[in-house]
Amino acid sequence: MSRKEVLIWALCAIATAGLALLPRWLTDEYYLSLLISILMYCVLATSWALFSGPTRYISLATVAFFGLGAYVTAVFGESLPWIAVLGIAAGVGLVTALLVGLSTLRLSGVYFVIFSFGLAELVKQLVTWWEVNITKDLGRYVFVEITTLDIYWQLLAMLALVLALRALINRSRLGLALRVIGEDETVATHVGINTTRAKVLLFTVSAVFITITGAIMAPRWTYIDPSIAFAPAISFQTLIMALLGGAGALFGPILGAVPLVLLFEYLGANFPNHFSILLGLVFIVIVYFIPQGLSGVIAKIFAKKGGKA
């Protein structure tokens, strides 16, 4: 590890410690709630980029795993210890992602996008059918002895973990294999990379992080039903944030998540009836004007300065 990398990770450790202590100085619950929203989308966008960043597979299945995690908490949160609930959520995410990945990751391009969108809707409809026909109760109350501060710290720990894991993967042979797959999957196959195994492994790891995030966030709602837990906006917002920041850069998804959570908070409070239209406009602007994300723009600026020097 170079001296520059050691300095970056030291700064990250200091920033994490500062964020962990930050709630002690917050006197308004609103700001803590806003920080939780920012952390939630930082974890979701970074987890999404863990798989989609290097492979360039656009997944809209984020909310399928997020919603499953929320329902795990709703079902087991009252009767089991919290650590067991998170363990079950991780297991559900792992098994679901393995089944989905092994059967569908041979798809690519627009076919994978359509499939991932359909998967989210399928999972939502299956949960709705189960609740209506088996439990006879569509919605569920979430009774868990978890405080708002607990949620904040757990999301912060998740963000630190997924960032560290992404950095390790980027430096490994698996990271190199995924980048080759993203450049040209046919070439990757010809040079001996087991593309299916690499994609399924990262898709599963990404899904486990997203499922656990859903489980951690469930107590924030107190009450959930399929329309809340599996809201498609969660998938689209995660995608937009990762693209804005730059899915290929380690800290890119965070660069996109922070400003967009603040923007969406403002739009939701001031234009609640036009939020979906404005969300679509933001998506178009990002894809058209900032295709490489903010991290790409920053890299170009530094490259120009370096060239002039």
PDB file of C-alpha atoms in Angstrom:
ATOM      1  CA  MET A   1       0.000   0.000   0.000  1.00  0.00           C
ATOM      2  CA  SER A   2       1.423   3.388  -1.028  1.00  0.00           C
ATOM      3  CA  ARG A   3       1.910   6.352   1.294  1.00  0.00           C
ATOM      4  CA  LYS A   4      -0.950   8.201  -0.446  1.00  0.00           C
ATOM      5  CA  GLU A   5      -3.334   5.273   0.135  1.00  0.00           C
ATOM      6  CA  VAL A   6      -2.343   5.067   3.812  1.00  0.00           C
ATOM      7  CA  LEU A   7      -3.125   8.783   4.168  1.00  0.00           C
ATOM      8  CA  ILE A   8      -6.524   8.372   2.459  1.00  0.00           C
ATOM      9  CA  TRP A   9      -7.522   5.476   4.718  1.00  0.00           C
ATOM     10  CA  ALA A  10      -6.334   7.363   7.805  1.00  0.00           C
ATOM     11  CA  LEU A  11      -8.547  10.304   6.793  1.00  0.00           C
ATOM     12  CA  CYS A  12     -11.443   7.888   6.233  1.00  0.00           C
ATOM     13  CA  ALA A  13     -10.972   6.440   9.731  1.00  0.00           C
ATOM     14  CA  ILE A  14     -10.980   9.946  11.248  1.00  0.00           C
ATOM     15  CA  ALA A  15     -14.101  10.880   9.221  1.00  0.00           C
ATOM     16  CA  THR A  16     -15.875   7.702  10.391  1.00  0.00           C
ATOM     17  CA  ALA A  17     -15.016   8.431  14.031  1.00  0.00           C
ATOM     18  CA  GLY A  18     -16.279  12.010  13.588  1.00  0.00           C
ATOM     19  CA  LEU A  19     -19.549  10.808  12.048  1.00  0.00           C
ATOM     20  CA  ALA A  20     -20.010   8.305  14.883  1.00  0.00           C
ATOM     21  CA  LEU A  21     -19.743  11.137  17.435  1.00  0.00           C
ATOM     22  CA  LEU A  22     -21.781  13.660  15.417  1.00  0.00           C
ATOM     23  CA  PRO A  23     -25.231  12.774  16.908  1.00  0.00           C
ATOM     24  CA  ARG A  24     -23.983  13.885  20.357  1.00  0.00           C
ATOM     25  CA  TRP A  25     -24.085  17.502  19.125  1.00  0.00           C
ATOM     26  CA  LEU A  26     -27.394  17.272  17.270  1.00  0.00           C
ATOM     27  CA  THR A  27     -30.276  18.780  19.224  1.00  0.00           C
ATOM     28  CA  ASP A  28     -32.888  18.496  16.459  1.00  0.00           C
ATOM     29  CA  GLU A  29     -34.298  15.034  15.617  1.00  0.00           C
ATOM     30  CA  TYR A  30     -34.879  16.178  12.028  1.00  0.00           C
ATOM     31  CA  TYR A  31     -31.147  16.390  11.291  1.00  0.00           C
ATOM     32  CA  LEU A  32     -30.528  12.920  12.725  1.00  0.00           C
ATOM     33  CA  SER A  33     -33.333  11.593  10.515  1.00  0.00           C
ATOM     34  CA  LEU A  34     -31.765  13.317   7.506  1.00  0.00           C
ATOM     35  CA  LEU A  35     -28.353  11.797   8.320  1.00  0.00           C
ATOM     36  CA  ILE A  36     -29.953   8.347   8.489  1.00  0.00           C
ATOM     37  CA  SER A  37     -31.481   8.851   5.019  1.00  0.00           C
ATOM     38  CA  ILE A  38     -28.096   9.934   3.653  1.00  0.00           C
ATOM     39  CA  LEU A  39     -26.325   6.941   5.223  1.00  0.00           C
ATOM     40  CA  MET A  40     -29.004   4.539   3.973  1.00  0.00           C
ATOM     41  CA  TYR A  41     -28.585   5.664   0.365  1.00  0.00           C
ATOM     42  CA  CYS A  42     -24.774   5.781   0.701  1.00  0.00           C
ATOM     43  CA  VAL A  43     -24.844   2.091   1.709  1.00  0.00           C
ATOM     44  CA  LEU A  44     -27.382   1.152  -0.990  1.00  0.00           C
ATOM     45  CA  ALA A  45     -25.566   3.039  -3.773  1.00  0.00           C
ATOM     46  CA  THR A  46     -22.132   1.695  -2.745  1.00  0.00           C
ATOM     47  CA  SER A  47     -23.501  -1.858  -2.471  1.00  0.00           C
ATOM     48  CA  TRP A  48     -25.167  -1.465  -5.888  1.00  0.00           C
ATOM     49  CA  ALA A  49     -21.856  -0.246  -7.364  1.00  0.00           C
ATOM     50  CA  LEU A  50     -20.028  -3.213  -5.816  1.00  0.00           C
ATOM     51  CA  PHE A  51     -21.533  -5.373  -8.577  1.00  0.00           C
ATOM     52  CA  SER A  52     -22.780  -2.939 -11.226  1.00  0.00           C
ATOM     53  CA  GLY A  53     -19.762  -0.587 -11.128  1.00  0.00           C
ATOM     54  CA  PRO A  54     -17.111  -2.905 -12.636  1.00  0.00           C
ATOM     55  CA  THR A  55     -19.459  -5.187 -14.633  1.00  0.00           C
ATOM     56  CA  ARG A  56     -21.671  -2.338 -15.993  1.00  0.00           C
ATOM     57  CA  TYR A  57     -24.760  -4.491 -15.445  1.00  0.00           C
ATOM     58  CA  ILE A  58     -27.641  -2.110 -14.631  1.00  0.00           C
ATOM     59  CA  SER A  59     -29.704  -3.703 -11.862  1.00  0.00           C
ATOM     60  CA  LEU A  60     -33.154  -2.415 -10.827  1.00  0.00           C
ATOM     61  CA  ALA A  61     -33.592  -5.231  -8.290  1.00  0.00           C
ATOM     62  CA  THR A  62     -32.303  -3.195  -5.329  1.00  0.00           C
ATOM     63  CA  VAL A  63     -35.737  -2.814  -3.770  1.00  0.00           C
ATOM     64  CA  ALA A  64     -36.447  -6.567  -4.032  1.00  0.00           C
ATOM     65  CA  PHE A  65     -33.651  -7.301  -1.533  1.00  0.00           C
ATOM     66  CA  PHE A  66     -34.261  -4.148   0.516  1.00  0.00           C
ATOM     67  CA  GLY A  67     -37.943  -5.055   0.932  1.00  0.00           C
ATOM     68  CA  LEU A  68     -37.125  -8.649   1.887  1.00  0.00           C
ATOM     69  CA  GLY A  69     -34.837  -7.341   4.628  1.00  0.00           C
ATOM     70  CA  ALA A  70     -37.581  -5.047   5.927  1.00  0.00           C
ATOM     71  CA  TYR A  71     -40.059  -7.936   6.047  1.00  0.00           C
ATOM     72  CA  VAL A  72     -37.569 -10.154   7.900  1.00  0.00           C
ATOM     73  CA  THR A  73     -37.480  -7.510  10.659  1.00  0.00           C
ATOM     74  CA  ALA A  74     -41.286  -7.200  10.641  1.00  0.00           C
ATOM     75  CA  VAL A  75     -41.716 -10.972  10.997  1.00  0.00           C
ATOM     76  CA  PHE A  76     -38.903 -11.854  13.436  1.00  0.00           C
ATOM     77  CA  GLY A  77     -38.040  -8.545  15.102  1.00  0.00           C
ATOM     78  CA  GLU A  78     -40.369  -8.957  18.053  1.00  0.00           C
ATOM     79  CA  SER A  79     -39.457 -12.549  18.922  1.00  0.00           C
ATOM     80  CA  LEU A  80     -35.728 -12.891  18.193  1.00  0.00           C
ATOM     81  CA  PRO A  81     -32.561 -11.018  19.298  1.00  0.00           C
ATOM     82  CA  TRP A  82     -31.551  -8.226  16.909  1.00  0.00           C
ATOM     83  CA  ILE A  83     -28.332  -9.962  15.826  1.00  0.00           C
ATOM     84  CA  ALA A  84     -30.364 -13.059  14.877  1.00  0.00           C
ATOM     85  CA  VAL A  85     -32.751 -10.898  12.826  1.00  0.00           C
ATOM     86  CA  LEU A  86     -29.820  -9.424  10.885  1.00  0.00           C
ATOM     87  CA  GLY A  87     -28.395 -12.935  10.407  1.00  0.00           C
ATOM     88  CA  ILE A  88     -31.705 -14.187   8.979  1.00  0.00           C
ATOM     89  CA  ALA A  89     -31.884 -11.136   6.689  1.00  0.00           C
ATOM     90  CA  ALA A  90     -28.361 -11.890   5.423  1.00  0.00           C
ATOM     91  CA  GLY A  91     -29.332 -15.539   4.841  1.00  0.00           C
ATOM     92  CA  VAL A  92     -32.517 -14.603   2.947  1.00  0.00           C
ATOM     93  CA  GLY A  93     -30.588 -12.142   0.782  1.00  0.00           C
ATOM     94  CA  LEU A  94     -27.836 -14.702   0.115  1.00  0.00           C
ATOM     95  CA  VAL A  95     -30.177 -17.552  -0.893  1.00  0.00           C
ATOM     96  CA  THR A  96     -32.383 -15.310  -3.047  1.00  0.00           C
ATOM     97  CA  ALA A  97     -29.389 -13.730  -4.802  1.00  0.00           C
ATOM     98  CA  LEU A  98     -27.800 -17.137  -5.472  1.00  0.00           C
ATOM     99  CA  LEU A  99     -31.022 -18.485  -6.992  1.00  0.00           C
ATOM    100  CA  VAL A 100     -31.520 -15.367  -9.098  1.00  0.00           C
ATOM    101  CA  GLY A 101     -27.861 -15.030 -10.058  1.00  0.00           C
ATOM    102  CA  LEU A 102     -27.336 -18.648 -11.115  1.00  0.00           C
ATOM    103  CA  SER A 103     -30.446 -18.592 -13.297  1.00  0.00           C
ATOM    104  CA  THR A 104     -30.198 -15.149 -14.881  1.00  0.00           C
ATOM    105  CA  LEU A 105     -26.692 -13.688 -14.905  1.00  0.00           C
ATOM    106  CA  ARG A 106     -26.097 -15.175 -18.334  1.00  0.00           C
ATOM    107  CA  LEU A 107     -28.355 -12.350 -19.514  1.00  0.00           C
ATOM    108  CA  SER A 108     -26.766  -9.025 -20.379  1.00  0.00           C
ATOM    109  CA  GLY A 109     -27.581  -5.529 -21.595  1.00  0.00           C
ATOM    110  CA  VAL A 110     -31.205  -4.454 -21.765  1.00  0.00           C
ATOM    111  CA  TYR A 111     -32.427  -8.005 -21.058  1.00  0.00           C
ATOM    112  CA  PHE A 112     -30.820  -7.932 -17.610  1.00  0.00           C
ATOM    113  CA  VAL A 113     -32.285  -4.483 -16.882  1.00  0.00           C
ATOM    114  CA  ILE A 114     -35.791  -5.688 -17.782  1.00  0.00           C
ATOM    115  CA  PHE A 115     -35.335  -8.870 -15.784  1.00  0.00           C
ATOM    116  CA  SER A 116     -34.113  -7.063 -12.661  1.00  0.00           C
ATOM    117  CA  PHE A 117     -37.084  -4.678 -12.818  1.00  0.00           C
ATOM    118  CA  GLY A 118     -39.437  -7.652 -13.223  1.00  0.00           C
ATOM    119  CA  LEU A 119     -37.775  -9.453 -10.304  1.00  0.00           C
ATOM    120  CA  ALA A 120     -38.550  -6.564  -7.942  1.00  0.00           C
ATOM    121  CA  GLU A 121     -42.192  -6.551  -9.012  1.00  0.00           C
ATOM    122  CA  LEU A 122     -42.392 -10.374  -8.788  1.00  0.00           C
ATOM    123  CA  VAL A 123     -41.057 -10.427  -5.216  1.00  0.00           C
ATOM    124  CA  LYS A 124     -43.501  -7.657  -4.252  1.00  0.00           C
ATOM    125  CA  GLN A 125     -46.458  -9.568  -5.713  1.00  0.00           C
ATOM    126  CA  LEU A 126     -45.378 -12.843  -4.051  1.00  0.00           C
ATOM    127  CA  VAL A 127     -45.156 -11.157  -0.636  1.00  0.00           C
ATOM    128  CA  THR A 128     -48.557  -9.505  -1.238  1.00  0.00           C
ATOM    129  CA  TRP A 129     -50.099 -12.854  -2.209  1.00  0.00           C
ATOM    130  CA  TRP A 130     -48.626 -14.530   0.895  1.00  0.00           C
ATOM    131  CA  GLU A 131     -49.922 -11.822   3.218  1.00  0.00           C
ATOM    132  CA  VAL A 132     -53.402 -11.703   1.678  1.00  0.00           C
ATOM    133  CA  ASN A 133     -53.966 -15.459   1.339  1.00  0.00           C
ATOM    134  CA  ILE A 134     -51.902 -17.003   4.157  1.00  0.00           C
ATOM    135  CA  THR A 135     -51.599 -14.496   7.005  1.00  0.00           C
ATOM    136  CA  LYS A 136     -54.844 -12.656   6.052  1.00  0.00           C
ATOM    137  CA  ASP A 137     -53.179  -9.386   7.060  1.00  0.00           C
ATOM    138  CA  LEU A 138     -51.560  -7.219   4.377  1.00  0.00           C
ATOM    139  CA  GLY A 139     -49.654  -4.771   6.607  1.00  0.00           C
ATOM    140  CA  ARG A 140     -47.387  -5.418   9.601  1.00  0.00           C
ATOM    141  CA  TYR A 141     -46.321  -3.331  12.581  1.00  0.00           C
ATOM    142  CA  VAL A 142     -42.585  -3.319  13.337  1.00  0.00           C
ATOM    143  CA  PHE A 143     -41.965  -3.678  17.065  1.00  0.00           C
ATOM    144  CA  VAL A 144     -38.212  -3.736  17.725  1.00  0.00           C
ATOM    145  CA  GLU A 145     -36.252  -2.299  20.644  1.00  0.00           C
ATOM    146  CA  ILE A 146     -33.873  -0.405  18.369  1.00  0.00           C
ATOM    147  CA  THR A 147     -33.359   3.330  18.833  1.00  0.00           C
ATOM    148  CA  THR A 148     -32.790   5.910  16.117  1.00  0.00           C
ATOM    149  CA  LEU A 149     -29.167   6.213  17.245  1.00  0.00           C
ATOM    150  CA  ASP A 150     -28.719   2.426  16.933  1.00  0.00           C
ATOM    151  CA  ILE A 151     -29.942   2.608  13.331  1.00  0.00           C
ATOM    152  CA  TYR A 152     -27.554   5.489  12.606  1.00  0.00           C
ATOM    153  CA  TRP A 153     -24.506   3.688  14.016  1.00  0.00           C
ATOM    154  CA  GLN A 154     -25.363   0.387  12.334  1.00  0.00           C
ATOM    155  CA  LEU A 155     -25.735   2.087   8.943  1.00  0.00           C
ATOM    156  CA  LEU A 156     -22.407   3.873   9.487  1.00  0.00           C
ATOM    157  CA  ALA A 157     -20.733   0.531  10.282  1.00  0.00           C
ATOM    158  CA  MET A 158     -22.298  -0.991   7.160  1.00  0.00           C
ATOM    159  CA  LEU A 159     -20.962   1.861   5.017  1.00  0.00           C
ATOM    160  CA  ALA A 160     -17.436   1.461   6.419  1.00  0.00           C
ATOM    161  CA  LEU A 161     -17.611  -2.306   5.835  1.00  0.00           C
ATOM    162  CA  VAL A 162     -18.865  -2.150   2.240  1.00  0.00           C
ATOM    163  CA  LEU A 163     -16.285   0.546   1.349  1.00  0.00           C
ATOM    164  CA  ALA A 164     -13.432  -1.521   2.805  1.00  0.00           C
ATOM    165  CA  LEU A 165     -14.664  -4.641   1.006  1.00  0.00           C
ATOM    166  CA  ARG A 166     -14.973  -2.765  -2.291  1.00  0.00           C
ATOM    167  CA  ALA A 167     -11.423  -1.425  -1.917  1.00  0.00           C
ATOM    168  CA  LEU A 168     -10.080  -4.940  -1.250  1.00  0.00           C
ATOM    169  CA  ILE A 169     -11.957  -6.401  -4.231  1.00  0.00           C
ATOM    170  CA  ASN A 170     -10.676  -3.626  -6.526  1.00  0.00           C
ATOM    171  CA  ARG A 171      -7.092  -4.641  -5.651  1.00  0.00           C
ATOM    172  CA  SER A 172      -7.738  -8.381  -6.079  1.00  0.00           C
ATOM    173  CA  ARG A 173      -7.785 -10.703  -9.098  1.00  0.00           C
ATOM    174  CA  LEU A 174     -11.558 -10.840  -8.758  1.00  0.00           C
ATOM    175  CA  GLY A 175     -11.725  -7.061  -9.214  1.00  0.00           C
ATOM    176  CA  LEU A 176      -9.529  -7.319 -12.316  1.00  0.00           C
ATOM    177  CA  ALA A 177     -11.745 -10.097 -13.692  1.00  0.00           C
ATOM    178  CA  LEU A 178     -14.872  -7.986 -13.145  1.00  0.00           C
ATOM    179  CA  ARG A 179     -13.323  -5.001 -14.920  1.00  0.00           C
ATOM    180  CA  VAL A 180     -12.459  -7.210 -17.907  1.00  0.00           C
ATOM    181  CA  ILE A 181     -16.057  -8.477 -17.910  1.00  0.00           C
ATOM    182  CA  GLY A 182     -17.273  -4.875 -17.907  1.00  0.00           C
ATOM    183  CA  GLU A 183     -15.037  -3.996 -20.876  1.00  0.00           C
ATOM    184  CA  ASP A 184     -15.900  -7.029 -22.992  1.00  0.00           C
ATOM    185  CA  GLU A 185     -17.456 -10.196 -21.600  1.00  0.00           C
ATOM    186  CA  THR A 186     -16.589 -12.240 -24.689  1.00  0.00           C
ATOM    187  CA  VAL A 187     -12.904 -11.392 -24.317  1.00  0.00           C
ATOM    188  CA  ALA A 188     -13.100 -12.210 -20.596  1.00  0.00           C
ATOM    189  CA  THR A 189     -14.439 -15.681 -21.424  1.00  0.00           C
ATOM    190  CA  HIS A 190     -11.731 -16.291 -24.023  1.00  0.00           C
ATOM    191  CA  VAL A 191      -8.895 -15.410 -21.610  1.00  0.00           C
ATOM    192  CA  GLY A 192     -10.153 -18.014 -19.152  1.00  0.00           C
ATOM    193  CA  ILE A 193     -12.204 -15.970 -16.669  1.00  0.00           C
ATOM    194  CA  ASN A 194     -15.170 -17.836 -15.210  1.00  0.00           C
ATOM    195  CA  THR A 195     -17.546 -14.932 -15.829  1.00  0.00           C
ATOM    196  CA  THR A 196     -20.636 -16.591 -14.356  1.00  0.00           C
ATOM    197  CA  ARG A 197     -18.898 -17.438 -11.057  1.00  0.00           C
ATOM    198  CA  ALA A 198     -17.412 -13.924 -10.708  1.00  0.00           C
ATOM    199  CA  LYS A 199     -20.746 -12.207 -11.440  1.00  0.00           C
ATOM    200  CA  VAL A 200     -22.795 -14.467  -9.155  1.00  0.00           C
ATOM    201  CA  LEU A 201     -20.306 -13.988  -6.290  1.00  0.00           C
ATOM    202  CA  LEU A 202     -20.389 -10.171  -6.457  1.00  0.00           C
ATOM    203  CA  PHE A 203     -24.136 -10.029  -7.131  1.00  0.00           C
ATOM    204  CA  THR A 204     -24.689 -12.127  -3.986  1.00  0.00           C
ATOM    205  CA  VAL A 205     -22.377 -10.034  -1.793  1.00  0.00           C
ATOM    206  CA  SER A 206     -24.055  -6.843  -3.031  1.00  0.00           C
ATOM    207  CA  ALA A 207     -27.534  -8.285  -2.373  1.00  0.00           C
ATOM    208  CA  VAL A 208     -26.624  -9.344   1.192  1.00  0.00           C
ATOM    209  CA  PHE A 209     -25.559  -5.784   2.068  1.00  0.00           C
ATOM    210  CA  ILE A 210     -28.769  -4.371   0.571  1.00  0.00           C
ATOM    211  CA  THR A 211     -30.967  -6.896   2.415  1.00  0.00           C
ATOM    212  CA  ILE A 212     -29.334  -6.152   5.774  1.00  0.00           C
ATOM    213  CA  THR A 213     -29.816  -2.415   5.112  1.00  0.00           C
ATOM    214  CA  GLY A 214     -33.534  -3.034   4.606  1.00  0.00           C
ATOM    215  CA  ALA A 215     -33.664  -4.949   7.905  1.00  0.00           C
ATOM    216  CA  ILE A 216     -31.892  -2.122   9.757  1.00  0.00           C
ATOM    217  CA  MET A 217     -34.190   0.546   8.277  1.00  0.00           C
ATOM    218  CA  ALA A 218     -37.511  -1.254   8.934  1.00  0.00           C
ATOM    219  CA  PRO A 219     -37.953   0.063  12.533  1.00  0.00           C
ATOM    220  CA  ARG A 220     -37.912   3.627  11.115  1.00  0.00           C
ATOM    221  CA  TRP A 221     -41.341   3.065   9.563  1.00  0.00           C
ATOM    222  CA  THR A 222     -43.102   1.373  12.530  1.00  0.00           C
ATOM    223  CA  TYR A 223     -45.608  -0.017   9.993  1.00  0.00           C
ATOM    224  CA  ILE A 224     -44.872  -1.567   6.600  1.00  0.00           C
ATOM    225  CA  ASP A 225     -46.805  -3.113   3.730  1.00  0.00           C
ATOM    226  CA  PRO A 226     -45.574  -4.220   0.268  1.00  0.00           C
ATOM    227  CA  SER A 227     -46.152  -0.774  -1.276  1.00  0.00           C
ATOM    228  CA  ILE A 228     -43.807   0.775   1.321  1.00  0.00           C
ATOM    229  CA  ALA A 229     -41.126  -1.924   1.553  1.00  0.00           C
ATOM    230  CA  PHE A 230     -40.969  -2.564  -2.213  1.00  0.00           C
ATOM    231  CA  ALA A 231     -41.416   1.018  -3.477  1.00  0.00           C
ATOM    232  CA  PRO A 232     -39.758   1.164  -6.967  1.00  0.00           C
ATOM    233  CA  ALA A 233     -38.435   4.677  -6.206  1.00  0.00           C
ATOM    234  CA  ILE A 234     -35.797   3.094  -3.923  1.00  0.00           C
ATOM    235  CA  SER A 235     -34.262   1.226  -6.885  1.00  0.00           C
ATOM    236  CA  PHE A 236     -34.370   4.254  -9.202  1.00  0.00           C
ATOM    237  CA  GLN A 237     -32.961   6.674  -6.628  1.00  0.00           C
ATOM    238  CA  THR A 238     -30.109   4.273  -5.773  1.00  0.00           C
ATOM    239  CA  LEU A 239     -29.285   3.949  -9.472  1.00  0.00           C
ATOM    240  CA  ILE A 240     -29.360   7.733 -10.042  1.00  0.00           C
ATOM    241  CA  MET A 241     -27.100   8.378  -7.040  1.00  0.00           C
ATOM    242  CA  ALA A 242     -24.519   5.808  -8.120  1.00  0.00           C
ATOM    243  CA  LEU A 243     -24.486   7.188 -11.685  1.00  0.00           C
ATOM    244  CA  LEU A 244     -24.230  10.812 -10.538  1.00  0.00           C
ATOM    245  CA  GLY A 245     -21.228  10.136  -8.328  1.00  0.00           C
ATOM    246  CA  GLY A 246     -19.618   7.595 -10.660  1.00  0.00           C
ATOM    247  CA  ALA A 247     -20.249   3.891 -10.100  1.00  0.00           C
ATOM    248  CA  GLY A 248     -16.699   2.943 -11.048  1.00  0.00           C
ATOM    249  CA  ALA A 249     -14.998   5.091  -8.390  1.00  0.00           C
ATOM    250  CA  LEU A 250     -14.653   3.872  -4.792  1.00  0.00           C
ATOM    251  CA  PHE A 251     -16.256   6.963  -3.227  1.00  0.00           C
ATOM    252  CA  GLY A 252     -18.338   7.856  -6.314  1.00  0.00           C
ATOM    253  CA  PRO A 253     -21.701   6.573  -5.001  1.00  0.00           C
ATOM    254  CA  ILE A 254     -21.252   8.685  -1.844  1.00  0.00           C
ATOM    255  CA  LEU A 255     -20.530  11.774  -3.981  1.00  0.00           C
ATOM    256  CA  GLY A 256     -23.871  11.173  -5.682  1.00  0.00           C
ATOM    257  CA  ALA A 257     -25.927  10.091  -2.654  1.00  0.00           C
ATOM    258  CA  VAL A 258     -25.272  13.087  -0.391  1.00  0.00           C
ATOM    259  CA  PRO A 259     -26.408  15.926  -2.732  1.00  0.00           C
ATOM    260  CA  LEU A 260     -29.292  13.934  -4.193  1.00  0.00           C
ATOM    261  CA  VAL A 261     -30.752  12.953  -0.802  1.00  0.00           C
ATOM    262  CA  LEU A 262     -30.720  16.667   0.112  1.00  0.00           C
ATOM    263  CA  LEU A 263     -32.270  17.566  -3.273  1.00  0.00           C
ATOM    264  CA  PHE A 264     -34.967  14.895  -3.004  1.00  0.00           C
ATOM    265  CA  GLU A 265     -35.711  16.017   0.550  1.00  0.00           C
ATOM    266  CA  TYR A 266     -36.273  19.560  -0.724  1.00  0.00           C
ATOM    267  CA  LEU A 267     -38.358  18.427  -3.718  1.00  0.00           C
ATOM    268  CA  GLY A 268     -40.456  16.048  -1.609  1.00  0.00           C
ATOM    269  CA  ALA A 269     -41.216  18.776   0.933  1.00  0.00           C
ATOM    270  CA  ASN A 270     -41.980  21.530  -1.585  1.00  0.00           C
ATOM    271  CA  PHE A 271     -43.308  19.680  -4.663  1.00  0.00           C
ATOM    272  CA  PRO A 272     -44.876  16.444  -3.339  1.00  0.00           C
ATOM    273  CA  ASN A 273     -47.339  16.147  -6.252  1.00  0.00           C
ATOM    274  CA  HIS A 274     -44.652  16.520  -8.918  1.00  0.00           C
ATOM    275  CA  PHE A 275     -41.866  14.512  -7.273  1.00  0.00           C
ATOM    276  CA  SER A 276     -41.884  11.647  -9.834  1.00  0.00           C
ATOM    277  CA  ILE A 277     -41.687  14.080 -12.773  1.00  0.00           C
ATOM    278  CA  LEU A 278     -38.782  15.952 -11.195  1.00  0.00           C
ATOM    279  CA  LEU A 279     -37.055  12.632 -10.383  1.00  0.00           C
ATOM    280  CA  GLY A 280     -37.251  11.682 -14.070  1.00  0.00           C
ATOM    281  CA  LEU A 281     -35.820  15.050 -15.115  1.00  0.00           C
ATOM    282  CA  VAL A 282     -32.897  14.633 -12.694  1.00  0.00           C
ATOM    283  CA  PHE A 283     -32.219  11.195 -14.180  1.00  0.00           C
ATOM    284  CA  ILE A 284     -32.179  12.568 -17.749  1.00  0.00           C
ATOM    285  CA  VAL A 285     -29.876  15.469 -16.828  1.00  0.00           C
ATOM    286  CA  ILE A 286     -27.380  13.148 -15.105  1.00  0.00           C
ATOM    287  CA  VAL A 287     -27.244  10.598 -17.939  1.00  0.00           C
ATOM    288  CA  TYR A 288     -27.015  13.278 -20.654  1.00  0.00           C
ATOM    289  CA  PHE A 289     -24.661  15.828 -19.108  1.00  0.00           C
ATOM    290  CA  ILE A 290     -22.570  13.827 -16.600  1.00  0.00           C
ATOM    291  CA  PRO A 291     -22.180  10.335 -18.125  1.00  0.00           C
ATOM    292  CA  GLN A 292     -18.938   9.659 -16.175  1.00  0.00           C
ATOM    293  CA  GLY A 293     -20.355  10.977 -12.875  1.00  0.00           C
ATOM    294  CA  LEU A 294     -18.958  13.631 -10.552  1.00  0.00           C
ATOM    295  CA  SER A 295     -15.867  11.521  -9.839  1.00  0.00           C
ATOM    296  CA  GLY A 296     -15.106  11.539 -13.574  1.00  0.00           C
ATOM    297  CA  VAL A 297     -15.509  15.331 -13.720  1.00  0.00           C
ATOM    298  CA  ILE A 298     -13.185  15.781 -10.718  1.00  0.00           C
ATOM    299  CA  ALA A 299     -10.606  13.412 -12.259  1.00  0.00           C
ATOM    300  CA  LYS A 300     -10.637  15.436 -15.519  1.00  0.00           C
ATOM    301  CA  ILE A 301     -10.132  18.712 -13.627  1.00  0.00           C
ATOM    302  CA  PHE A 302      -7.117  17.302 -11.761  1.00  0.00           C
ATOM    303  CA  ALA A 303      -5.740  15.810 -14.992  1.00  0.00           C
ATOM    304  CA  LYS A 304      -5.930  19.235 -16.722  1.00  0.00           C
ATOM    305  CA  LYS A 305      -4.213  20.931 -13.780  1.00  0.00           C
ATOM    306  CA  GLY A 306      -1.518  18.257 -13.806  1.00  0.00           C
ATOM    307  CA  GLY A 307      -1.023  18.735 -17.572  1.00  0.00           C
ATOM    308  CA  LYS A 308      -0.653  22.501 -17.207  1.00  0.00           C
ATOM    309  CA  ALA A 309       1.843  22.076 -14.397  1.00  0.00           C
TER     310      ALA A 309
END
